[in-house]
XYZ file of C-alpha atoms in Angstrom:
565
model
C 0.865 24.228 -1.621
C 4.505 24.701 -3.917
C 4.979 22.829 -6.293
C 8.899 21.428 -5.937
C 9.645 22.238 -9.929
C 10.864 18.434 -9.789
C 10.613 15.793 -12.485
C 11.733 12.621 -13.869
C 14.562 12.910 -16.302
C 12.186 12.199 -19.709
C 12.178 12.858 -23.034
C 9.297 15.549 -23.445
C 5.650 13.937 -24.289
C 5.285 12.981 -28.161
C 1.776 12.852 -28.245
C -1.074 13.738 -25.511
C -5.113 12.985 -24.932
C -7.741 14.704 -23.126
C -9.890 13.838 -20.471
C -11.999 14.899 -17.516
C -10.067 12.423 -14.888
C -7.427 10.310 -14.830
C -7.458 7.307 -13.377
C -3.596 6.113 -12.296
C -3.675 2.223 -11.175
C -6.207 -0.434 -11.644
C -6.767 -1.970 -8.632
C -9.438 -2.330 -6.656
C -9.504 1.315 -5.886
C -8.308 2.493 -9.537
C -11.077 0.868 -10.882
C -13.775 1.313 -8.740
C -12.792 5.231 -8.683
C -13.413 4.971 -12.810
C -16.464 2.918 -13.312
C -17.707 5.660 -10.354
C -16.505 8.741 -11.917
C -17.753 7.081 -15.925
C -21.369 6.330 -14.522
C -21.341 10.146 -13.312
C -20.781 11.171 -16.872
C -17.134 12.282 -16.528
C -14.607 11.221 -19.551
C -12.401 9.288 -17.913
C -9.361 7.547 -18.789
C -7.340 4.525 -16.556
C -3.612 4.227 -16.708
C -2.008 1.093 -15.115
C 1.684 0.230 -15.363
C 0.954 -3.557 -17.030
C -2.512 -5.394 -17.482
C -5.476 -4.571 -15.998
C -5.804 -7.318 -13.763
C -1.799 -7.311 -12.723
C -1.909 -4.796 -9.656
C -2.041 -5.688 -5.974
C -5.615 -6.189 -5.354
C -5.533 -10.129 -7.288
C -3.010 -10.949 -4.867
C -5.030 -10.434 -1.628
C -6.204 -14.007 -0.222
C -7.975 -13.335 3.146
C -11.011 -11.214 1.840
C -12.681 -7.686 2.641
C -13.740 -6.634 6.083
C -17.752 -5.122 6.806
C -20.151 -5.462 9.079
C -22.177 -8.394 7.016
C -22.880 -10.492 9.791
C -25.577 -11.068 11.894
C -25.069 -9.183 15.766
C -22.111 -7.281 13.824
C -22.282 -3.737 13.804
C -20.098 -0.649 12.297
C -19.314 0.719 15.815
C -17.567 -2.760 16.758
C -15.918 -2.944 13.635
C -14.944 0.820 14.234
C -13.524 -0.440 17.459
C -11.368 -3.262 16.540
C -9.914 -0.613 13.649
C -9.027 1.870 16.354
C -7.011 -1.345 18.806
C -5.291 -2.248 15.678
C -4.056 1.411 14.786
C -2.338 2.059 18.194
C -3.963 5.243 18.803
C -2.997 6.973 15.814
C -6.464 6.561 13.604
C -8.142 9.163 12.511
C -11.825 8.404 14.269
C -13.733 10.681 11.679
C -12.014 8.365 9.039
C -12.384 5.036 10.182
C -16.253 6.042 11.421
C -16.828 6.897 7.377
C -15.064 3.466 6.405
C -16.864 1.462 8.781
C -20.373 2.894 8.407
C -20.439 3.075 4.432
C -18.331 -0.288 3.877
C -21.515 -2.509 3.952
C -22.956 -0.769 1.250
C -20.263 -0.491 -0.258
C -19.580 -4.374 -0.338
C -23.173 -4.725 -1.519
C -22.185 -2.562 -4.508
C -19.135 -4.269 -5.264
C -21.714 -7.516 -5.697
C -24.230 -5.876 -7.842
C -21.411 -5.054 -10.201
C -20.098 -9.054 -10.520
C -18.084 -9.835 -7.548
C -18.892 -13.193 -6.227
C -18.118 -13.846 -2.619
C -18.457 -17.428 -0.767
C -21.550 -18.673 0.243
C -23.800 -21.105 2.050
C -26.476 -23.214 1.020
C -28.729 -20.756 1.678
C -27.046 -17.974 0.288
C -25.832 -16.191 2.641
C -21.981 -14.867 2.496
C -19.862 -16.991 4.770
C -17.567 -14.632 6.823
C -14.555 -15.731 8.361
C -11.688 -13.806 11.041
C -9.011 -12.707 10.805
C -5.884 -11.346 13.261
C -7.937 -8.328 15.556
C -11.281 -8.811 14.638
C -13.395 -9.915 17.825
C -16.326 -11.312 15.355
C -16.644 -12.938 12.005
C -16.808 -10.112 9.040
C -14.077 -10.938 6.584
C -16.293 -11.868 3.421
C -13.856 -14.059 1.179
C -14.388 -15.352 -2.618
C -12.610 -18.520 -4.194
C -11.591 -19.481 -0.542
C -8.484 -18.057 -0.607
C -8.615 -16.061 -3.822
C -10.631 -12.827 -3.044
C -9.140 -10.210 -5.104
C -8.275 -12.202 -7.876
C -12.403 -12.323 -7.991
C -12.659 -8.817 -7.411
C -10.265 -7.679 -10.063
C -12.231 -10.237 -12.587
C -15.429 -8.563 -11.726
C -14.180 -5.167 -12.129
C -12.922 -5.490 -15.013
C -15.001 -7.135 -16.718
C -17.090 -3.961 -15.730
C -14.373 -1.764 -17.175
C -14.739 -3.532 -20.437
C -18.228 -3.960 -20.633
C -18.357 -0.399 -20.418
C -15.997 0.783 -22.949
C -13.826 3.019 -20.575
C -10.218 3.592 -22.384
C -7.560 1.928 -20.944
C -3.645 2.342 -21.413
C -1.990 -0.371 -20.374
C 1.496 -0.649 -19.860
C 2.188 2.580 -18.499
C 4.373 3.586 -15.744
C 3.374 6.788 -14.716
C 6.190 9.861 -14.634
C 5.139 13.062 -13.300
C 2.122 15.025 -12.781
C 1.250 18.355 -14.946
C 0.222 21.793 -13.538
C -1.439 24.792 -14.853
C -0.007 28.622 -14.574
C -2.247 28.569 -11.212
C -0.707 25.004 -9.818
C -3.508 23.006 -10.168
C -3.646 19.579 -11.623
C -3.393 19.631 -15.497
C -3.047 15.653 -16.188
C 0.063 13.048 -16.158
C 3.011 12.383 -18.067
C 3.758 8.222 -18.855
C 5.521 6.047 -20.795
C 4.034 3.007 -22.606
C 5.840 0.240 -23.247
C 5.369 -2.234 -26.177
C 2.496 -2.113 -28.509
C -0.375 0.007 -28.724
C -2.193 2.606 -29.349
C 0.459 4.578 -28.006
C 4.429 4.443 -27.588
C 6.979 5.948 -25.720
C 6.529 8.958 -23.562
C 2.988 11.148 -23.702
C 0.433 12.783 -21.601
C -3.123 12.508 -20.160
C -4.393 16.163 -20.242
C -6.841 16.405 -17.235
C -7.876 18.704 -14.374
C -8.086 15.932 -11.653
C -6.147 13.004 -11.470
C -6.503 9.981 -9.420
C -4.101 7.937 -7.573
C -4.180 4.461 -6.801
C -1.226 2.998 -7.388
C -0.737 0.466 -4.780
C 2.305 0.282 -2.162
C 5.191 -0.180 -2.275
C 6.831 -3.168 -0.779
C 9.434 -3.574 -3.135
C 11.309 -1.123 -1.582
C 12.414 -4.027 0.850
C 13.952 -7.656 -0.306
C 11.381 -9.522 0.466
C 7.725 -8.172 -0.063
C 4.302 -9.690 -0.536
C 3.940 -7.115 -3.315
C 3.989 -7.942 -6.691
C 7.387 -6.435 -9.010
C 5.229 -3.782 -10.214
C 4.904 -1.982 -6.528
C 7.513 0.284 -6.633
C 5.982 3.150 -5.133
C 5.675 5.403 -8.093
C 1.958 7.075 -7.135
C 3.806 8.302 -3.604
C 7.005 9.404 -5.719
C 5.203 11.540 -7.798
C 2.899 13.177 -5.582
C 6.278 14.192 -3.577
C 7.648 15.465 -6.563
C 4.420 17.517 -6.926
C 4.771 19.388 -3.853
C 1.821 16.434 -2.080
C 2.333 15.927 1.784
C 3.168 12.772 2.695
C 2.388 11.058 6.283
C 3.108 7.998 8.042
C 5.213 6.197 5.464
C 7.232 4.675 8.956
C 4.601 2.293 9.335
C 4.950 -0.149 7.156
C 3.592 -3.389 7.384
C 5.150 -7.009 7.458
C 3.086 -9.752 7.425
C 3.721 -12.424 9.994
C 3.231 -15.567 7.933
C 5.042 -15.425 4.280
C 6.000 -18.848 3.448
C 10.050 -18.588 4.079
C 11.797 -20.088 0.631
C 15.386 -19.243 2.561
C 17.131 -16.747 4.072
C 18.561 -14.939 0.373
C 15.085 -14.976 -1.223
C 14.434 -11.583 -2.929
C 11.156 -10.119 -4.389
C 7.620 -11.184 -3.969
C 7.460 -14.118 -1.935
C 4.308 -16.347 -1.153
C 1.467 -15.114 1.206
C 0.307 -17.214 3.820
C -3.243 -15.930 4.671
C -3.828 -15.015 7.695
C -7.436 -16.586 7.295
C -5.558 -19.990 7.495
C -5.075 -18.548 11.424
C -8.956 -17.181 11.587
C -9.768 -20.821 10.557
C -7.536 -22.484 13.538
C -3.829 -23.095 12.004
C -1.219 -22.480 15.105
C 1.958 -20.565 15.479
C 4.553 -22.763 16.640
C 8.441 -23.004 17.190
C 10.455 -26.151 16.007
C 9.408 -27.922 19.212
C 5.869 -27.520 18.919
C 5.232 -24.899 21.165
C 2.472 -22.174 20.453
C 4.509 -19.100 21.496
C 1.609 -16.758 21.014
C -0.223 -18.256 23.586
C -0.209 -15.384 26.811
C 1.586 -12.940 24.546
C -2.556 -11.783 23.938
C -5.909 -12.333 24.259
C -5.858 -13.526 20.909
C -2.899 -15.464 20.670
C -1.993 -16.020 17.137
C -5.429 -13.995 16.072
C -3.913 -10.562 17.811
C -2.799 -7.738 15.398
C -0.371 -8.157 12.701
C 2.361 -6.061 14.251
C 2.227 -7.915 17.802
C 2.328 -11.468 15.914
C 5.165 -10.194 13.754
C 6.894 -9.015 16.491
C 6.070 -12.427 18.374
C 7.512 -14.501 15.364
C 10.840 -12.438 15.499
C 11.316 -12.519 19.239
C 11.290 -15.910 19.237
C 13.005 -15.998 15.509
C 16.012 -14.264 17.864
C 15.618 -16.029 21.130
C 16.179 -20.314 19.133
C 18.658 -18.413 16.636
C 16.245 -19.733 13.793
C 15.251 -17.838 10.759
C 11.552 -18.900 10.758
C 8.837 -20.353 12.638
C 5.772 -22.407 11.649
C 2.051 -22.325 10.857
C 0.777 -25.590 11.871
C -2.634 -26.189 10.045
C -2.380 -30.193 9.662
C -5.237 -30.696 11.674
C -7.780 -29.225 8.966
C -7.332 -32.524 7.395
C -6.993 -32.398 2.840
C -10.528 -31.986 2.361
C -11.020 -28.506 3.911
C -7.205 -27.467 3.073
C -8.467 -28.138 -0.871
C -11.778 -26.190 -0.412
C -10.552 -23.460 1.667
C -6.947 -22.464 0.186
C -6.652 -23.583 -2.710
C -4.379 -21.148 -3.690
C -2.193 -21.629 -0.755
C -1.983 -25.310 -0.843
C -1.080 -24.888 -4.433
C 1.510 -22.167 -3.652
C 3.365 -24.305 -0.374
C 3.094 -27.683 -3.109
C 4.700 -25.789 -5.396
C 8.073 -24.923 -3.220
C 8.054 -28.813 -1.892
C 5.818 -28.236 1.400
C 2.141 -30.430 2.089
C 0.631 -28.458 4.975
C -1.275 -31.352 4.899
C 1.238 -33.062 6.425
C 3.546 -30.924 7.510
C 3.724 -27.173 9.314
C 4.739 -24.357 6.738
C 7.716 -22.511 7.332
C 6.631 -19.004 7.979
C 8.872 -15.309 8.347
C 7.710 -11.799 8.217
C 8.261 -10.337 4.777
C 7.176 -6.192 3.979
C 3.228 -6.629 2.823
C 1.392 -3.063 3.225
C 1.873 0.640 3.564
C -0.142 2.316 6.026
C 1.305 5.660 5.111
C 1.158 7.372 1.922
C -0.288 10.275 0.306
C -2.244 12.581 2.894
C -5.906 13.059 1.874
C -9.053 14.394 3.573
C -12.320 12.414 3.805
C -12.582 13.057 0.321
C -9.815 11.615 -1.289
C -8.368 15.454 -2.122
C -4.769 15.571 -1.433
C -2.691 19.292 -0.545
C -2.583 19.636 -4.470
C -5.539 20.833 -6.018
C -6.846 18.435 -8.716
C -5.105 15.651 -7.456
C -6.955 12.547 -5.643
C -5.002 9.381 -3.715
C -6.894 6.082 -3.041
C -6.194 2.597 -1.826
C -2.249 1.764 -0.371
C -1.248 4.801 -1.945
C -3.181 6.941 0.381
C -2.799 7.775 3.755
C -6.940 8.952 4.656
C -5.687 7.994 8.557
C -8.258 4.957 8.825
C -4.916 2.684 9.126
C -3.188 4.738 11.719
C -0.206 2.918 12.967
C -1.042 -0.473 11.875
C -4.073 -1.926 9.417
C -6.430 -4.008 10.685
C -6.365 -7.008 8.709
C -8.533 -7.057 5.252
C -9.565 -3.292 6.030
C -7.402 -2.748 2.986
C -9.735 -3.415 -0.115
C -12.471 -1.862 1.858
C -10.797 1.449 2.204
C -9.882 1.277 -1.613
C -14.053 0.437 -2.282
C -15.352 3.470 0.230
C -12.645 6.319 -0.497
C -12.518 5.421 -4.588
C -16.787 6.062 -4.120
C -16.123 9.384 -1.946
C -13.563 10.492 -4.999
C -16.045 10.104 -7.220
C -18.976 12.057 -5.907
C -16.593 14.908 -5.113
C -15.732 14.825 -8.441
C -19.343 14.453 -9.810
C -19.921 17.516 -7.190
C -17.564 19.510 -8.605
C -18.586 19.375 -12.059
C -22.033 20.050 -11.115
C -21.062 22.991 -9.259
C -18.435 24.303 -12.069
C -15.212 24.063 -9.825
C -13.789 21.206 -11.765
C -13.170 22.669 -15.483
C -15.277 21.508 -18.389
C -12.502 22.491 -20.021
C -8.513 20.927 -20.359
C -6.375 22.430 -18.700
C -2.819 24.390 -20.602
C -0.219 22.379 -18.779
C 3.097 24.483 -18.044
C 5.654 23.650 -20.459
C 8.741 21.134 -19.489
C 11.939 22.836 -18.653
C 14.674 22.400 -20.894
C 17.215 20.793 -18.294
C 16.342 17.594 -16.464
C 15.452 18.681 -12.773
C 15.761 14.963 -10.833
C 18.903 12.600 -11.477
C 18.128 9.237 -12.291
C 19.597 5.842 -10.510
C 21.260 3.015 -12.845
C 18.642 0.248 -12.634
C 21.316 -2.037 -10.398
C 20.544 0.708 -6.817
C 17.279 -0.401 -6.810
C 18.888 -3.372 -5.369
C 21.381 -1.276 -3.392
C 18.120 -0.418 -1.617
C 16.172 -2.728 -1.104
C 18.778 -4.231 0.978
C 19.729 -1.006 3.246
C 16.417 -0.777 3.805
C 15.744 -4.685 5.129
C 18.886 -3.992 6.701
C 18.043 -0.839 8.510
C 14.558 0.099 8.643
C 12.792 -3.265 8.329
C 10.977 -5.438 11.260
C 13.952 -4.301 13.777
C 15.001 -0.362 13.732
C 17.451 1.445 15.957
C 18.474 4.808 16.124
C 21.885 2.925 14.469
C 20.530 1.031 12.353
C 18.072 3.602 10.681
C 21.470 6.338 10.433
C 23.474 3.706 8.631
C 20.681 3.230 6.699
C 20.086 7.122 5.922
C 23.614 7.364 5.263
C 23.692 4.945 2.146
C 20.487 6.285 0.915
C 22.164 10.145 1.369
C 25.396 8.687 -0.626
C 23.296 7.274 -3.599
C 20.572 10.416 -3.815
C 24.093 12.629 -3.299
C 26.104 10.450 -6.176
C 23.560 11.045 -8.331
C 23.137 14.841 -8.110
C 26.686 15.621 -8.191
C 26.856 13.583 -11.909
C 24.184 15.662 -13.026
C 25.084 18.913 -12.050
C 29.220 18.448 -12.606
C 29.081 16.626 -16.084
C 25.537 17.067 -16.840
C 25.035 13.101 -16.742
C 21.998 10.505 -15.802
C 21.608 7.391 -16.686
C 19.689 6.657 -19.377
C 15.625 7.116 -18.953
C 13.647 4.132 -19.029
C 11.384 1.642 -16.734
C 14.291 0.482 -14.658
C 15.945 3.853 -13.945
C 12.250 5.085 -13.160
C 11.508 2.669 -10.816
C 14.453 2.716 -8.790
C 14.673 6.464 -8.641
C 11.264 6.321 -7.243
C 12.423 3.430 -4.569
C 15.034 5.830 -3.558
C 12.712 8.885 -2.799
C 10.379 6.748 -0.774
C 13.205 4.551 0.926
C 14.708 8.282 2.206
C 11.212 9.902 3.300
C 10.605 6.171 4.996
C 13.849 6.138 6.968
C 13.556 9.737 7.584
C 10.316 9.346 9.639
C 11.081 6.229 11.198
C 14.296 7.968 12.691
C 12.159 10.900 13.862
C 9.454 8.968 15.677
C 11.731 7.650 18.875
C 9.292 5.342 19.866
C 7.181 1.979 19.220
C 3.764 2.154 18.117
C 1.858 -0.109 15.943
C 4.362 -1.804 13.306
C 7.476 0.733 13.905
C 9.431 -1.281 16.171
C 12.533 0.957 17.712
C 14.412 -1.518 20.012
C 16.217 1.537 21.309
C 12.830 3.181 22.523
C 10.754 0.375 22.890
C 7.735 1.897 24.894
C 4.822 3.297 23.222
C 4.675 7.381 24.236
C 1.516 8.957 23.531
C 2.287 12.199 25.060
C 5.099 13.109 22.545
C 3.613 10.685 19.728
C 0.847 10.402 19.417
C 0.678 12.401 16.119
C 1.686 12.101 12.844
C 4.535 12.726 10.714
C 4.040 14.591 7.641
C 6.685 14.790 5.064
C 6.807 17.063 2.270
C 9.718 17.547 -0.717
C 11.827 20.747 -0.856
C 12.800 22.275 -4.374
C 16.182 21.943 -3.301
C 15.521 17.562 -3.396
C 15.885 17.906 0.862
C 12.967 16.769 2.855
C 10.885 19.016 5.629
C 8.905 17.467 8.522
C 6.230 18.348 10.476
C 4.154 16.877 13.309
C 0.555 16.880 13.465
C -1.064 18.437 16.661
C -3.614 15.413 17.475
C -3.933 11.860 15.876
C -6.835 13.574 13.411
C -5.279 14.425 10.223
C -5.969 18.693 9.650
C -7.810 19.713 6.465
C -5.860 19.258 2.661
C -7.279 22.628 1.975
């Protein structure tokens, strides 16, 4: 691994702690990885860019995916994974997911999570869109992570771990030798801390979510800008699969200029019996597949949008009327609430429904361990790319890769201080260089993004559409250099210019591997090469940053992922 010699335009740290492990995001992943690597006697510290409980994770509605149930077993749930990925899972790492999930789940109890049950105690399990048996374990009816984020961190609390909130993470520091040496971040408002400063640590831990809003519309809350991914690039990481990103069928459609995070629509409300249906009535999904409006998330995406093009409308319906207000109020709360709220009873009436971005499958490459190509530094949860999701997640495999990979981070960690390979010692980071090496956007192209990339590389992509698309993205990452290096300018440093910067370097790496992968496989759609060709593709795509700011890609020889080290 080279490191690029890339970071943020920032004003150098003012003040700096130590630690054994860093902790970057505080979702269900971030947290679990601290409470893991705490209980193992590591010092460790947890950064999250607002509260504790604002990532991702309290947004998820459907539930978590194991083999709970009663004739379920890992090897089936290992088998609807592998459908769902379109060939491209890594089997090693969905076997690990699906085999230590249960316990996993069962841990994730013991430490306060409170999942749905039955009379008799037992956790109710629902399905969801490609699972062939009931395993999705839910909490709240619709309100899952919001109960999993309370019970973590009340853990977090309860055990006195340190916490900096409100911190957007910058850049990660290196020793003389390369290896991980802690972060750089910048707190905003009150605290403990202000302004820019550093977390010195040999490993660091990321789990920073996706991120969707790097399109319009997303699922994803405003702080998902893709910053974990960003930096890792920046650091030299490998980066794989970023193409396939996710859109959820069913986000309740508020009009065709909504921007930003727009309301889920479960796809429990489907497990449950709701119906996909045009303006007529008609359940299109119905001989598409075997599982009509239950089949994968990409094929009922791409189902919503075929027939989104063939009436010329700009959404369909989810038709759950016939659950009658009793089970509607018991079940989704939160959705009912949410649908009320924009003037729609599904009570009464079918919700308007449209795809919207909702999860990266890509991210930063790891091994079975968590360990990315840079030594020291850990990925977990959306921000990682450990090849269980190949081309398309399985729904509510999500949290449960965050749970199993944040544990696996932890023992390796816990390993390596037991063995001395992880330094009982801080690390000497390698001083910042004088000059600013990465040209910041002005906060309004984070905008000017989000829409060439709905535009070009969104549910639809063409070889046309994804060059026009690469074009504008080239023009504003060009635009930018040429200030800096001719007059010495960037904008000013700060949250917004962060976050959009970051956008940008994921929105090019994005449309650079969707234009590479001439195919359609999981939830890249290419209407110019609309077959599925596992003889040429049936690999991945691994992206890495240049220290020039260019990108270089590689294939993978097989759909396993090779060894980080």
């Amino acid at each position: 691994m080279t490191s690029t010699g890339i970071r943020l335009h920032a004003p150098a740290p003012g003040w700096s702690i130590p630690a054994d492990v860093v902790v970057v995001g505080s979702g269900v992943a971030g947290l679990t990885a601290a409470l893991r690597c705490e209980a193992a006697g590591l010092t460790t510290v947890v950064v999250t860019k607002a509260r504790l409980d604002d990532g991702s994770t309290r947004w998820a509605q459907g539930g978590i995916a194991a083999a709970l149930g009663e004739g379920d077993t890992p090897q089936q749930h290992l088998d609807d994974t592998l459908v769902a990925g379109a060939g491209l899972c890594d089997a090693e790492a969905v076997r690990l997911l699906v085999t230590e999930g249960p316990g996993a789940v069962r841990r994730l109890i013991s430490t306060g999570a409170r999942f749905d049950t039955d009379d008799a105690g037992t956790i109710q399990l629902t399905r969801e869109g490609g699972h062939h048996r009931r395993r999705i374990a839910h909490a709240g009816g619709d309100a899952t992570g919001a109960e999993i984020s309370r019970a973590l961190v009340d853990a977090v609390r309860a055990r006195g771990l340190r916490t900096i909130e409100n911190a957007l993470v910058l850049d990660l520091l290196t020793d003389a030798e390369g290896r991980t040496a802690g972060v750089t971040l910048h707190v905003m408002g009150e605290g403990r801390h202000d302004g820019v400063g550093a977390v010195h640590a040999p490993a660091v831990v990321l789990a920073t979510g996706g991120m969707g809003q790097v399109f319009s519309a997303t699922t994803n809350p405003a702080v998902s800008t893709g910053d974990g991914v960003a930096l890792a690039l920046r650091a030299g990481a490998e980066v794989s699969d970023l193409e396939f990103v996710q859109f959820h069928p069913t986000v309740l459609f508020l009009g065709p200029d909504a921007e930003g995070q727009q309301p889920l629509v479960s796809e429990a409300v489907r497990g449950e019996g709701a119906h996909l249906v045009d303006a007529d009535g008609t359940r299109f999904m119905v001989g598409q597949h075997e599982l009509a409006e239950l089949a994968p998330r990409d094929i009922v995406a791409k189902g919503i949008t075929r027939r989104m093009q063939e009436t010329g409308t700009e959404h369909m319906y989810l038709d759950g009327r016939h659950f009658g207000a009793e089970m509607w109020e018991r079940r989704f709360p939160t959705i009912l609430a949410a649908c009320r709220a924009h003037g729609i009873d599904p009570v009464t009436e079918p919700i308007p429904v449209a795809p919207a971005a909702h999860y990266a499958s890509g991210g930063v490459r790891t091994d079975d361990r968590g360990r990315t190509t840079v030594p020291g530094l850990y990925a977990c949860g959306e921000a990682a790319c450990t090849g269980v999701h190949g081309a398309n997640r399985l729904a509510s495999n999500s949290l449960l890769e965050g749970l199993v990979y944040a544990e696996r981070i932890a023992a390796d960690l816990a390993a390596a201080r037991a063995d001395g390979t992880l330094a009982a010692r801080v690390p000497a980071p390698v001083p910042y260089a004088e000059r600013p090496a990465h040209p910041l956007l002005a906060p309004e192209a984070r905008y000017a993004v989000q829409r060439i990339m709905t535009e070009g590389a969104g549910v639809l992509r063409s070889a046309d559409s994804l060059a026009r698309a690469a074009e504008r993205l080239e023009r504003l990452h060009t635009e930018a250099l040429d200030e800096l290096e001719t007059d010495g300018k960037t904008p000013e440093p700060g949250v917004d210019t962060w976050e959009a910067t970051n956008l940008l370097g994921i929105a090019r790496v994005l449309v650079a591997a969707a234009r590479l992968r001439e195919e359609t496989r999981g939830c890249h759609w290419r209407e110019d090469r609309p077959e599925r060709d596992d003889e040429n593709w049936r690999r991945h795509i691994v992206v890495t940053l240049r220290p020039d700011r260019s990108l270089a890609e590689r294939l993978t020889e097989t759909a396993d992922f090779p060894p980080t080290r």
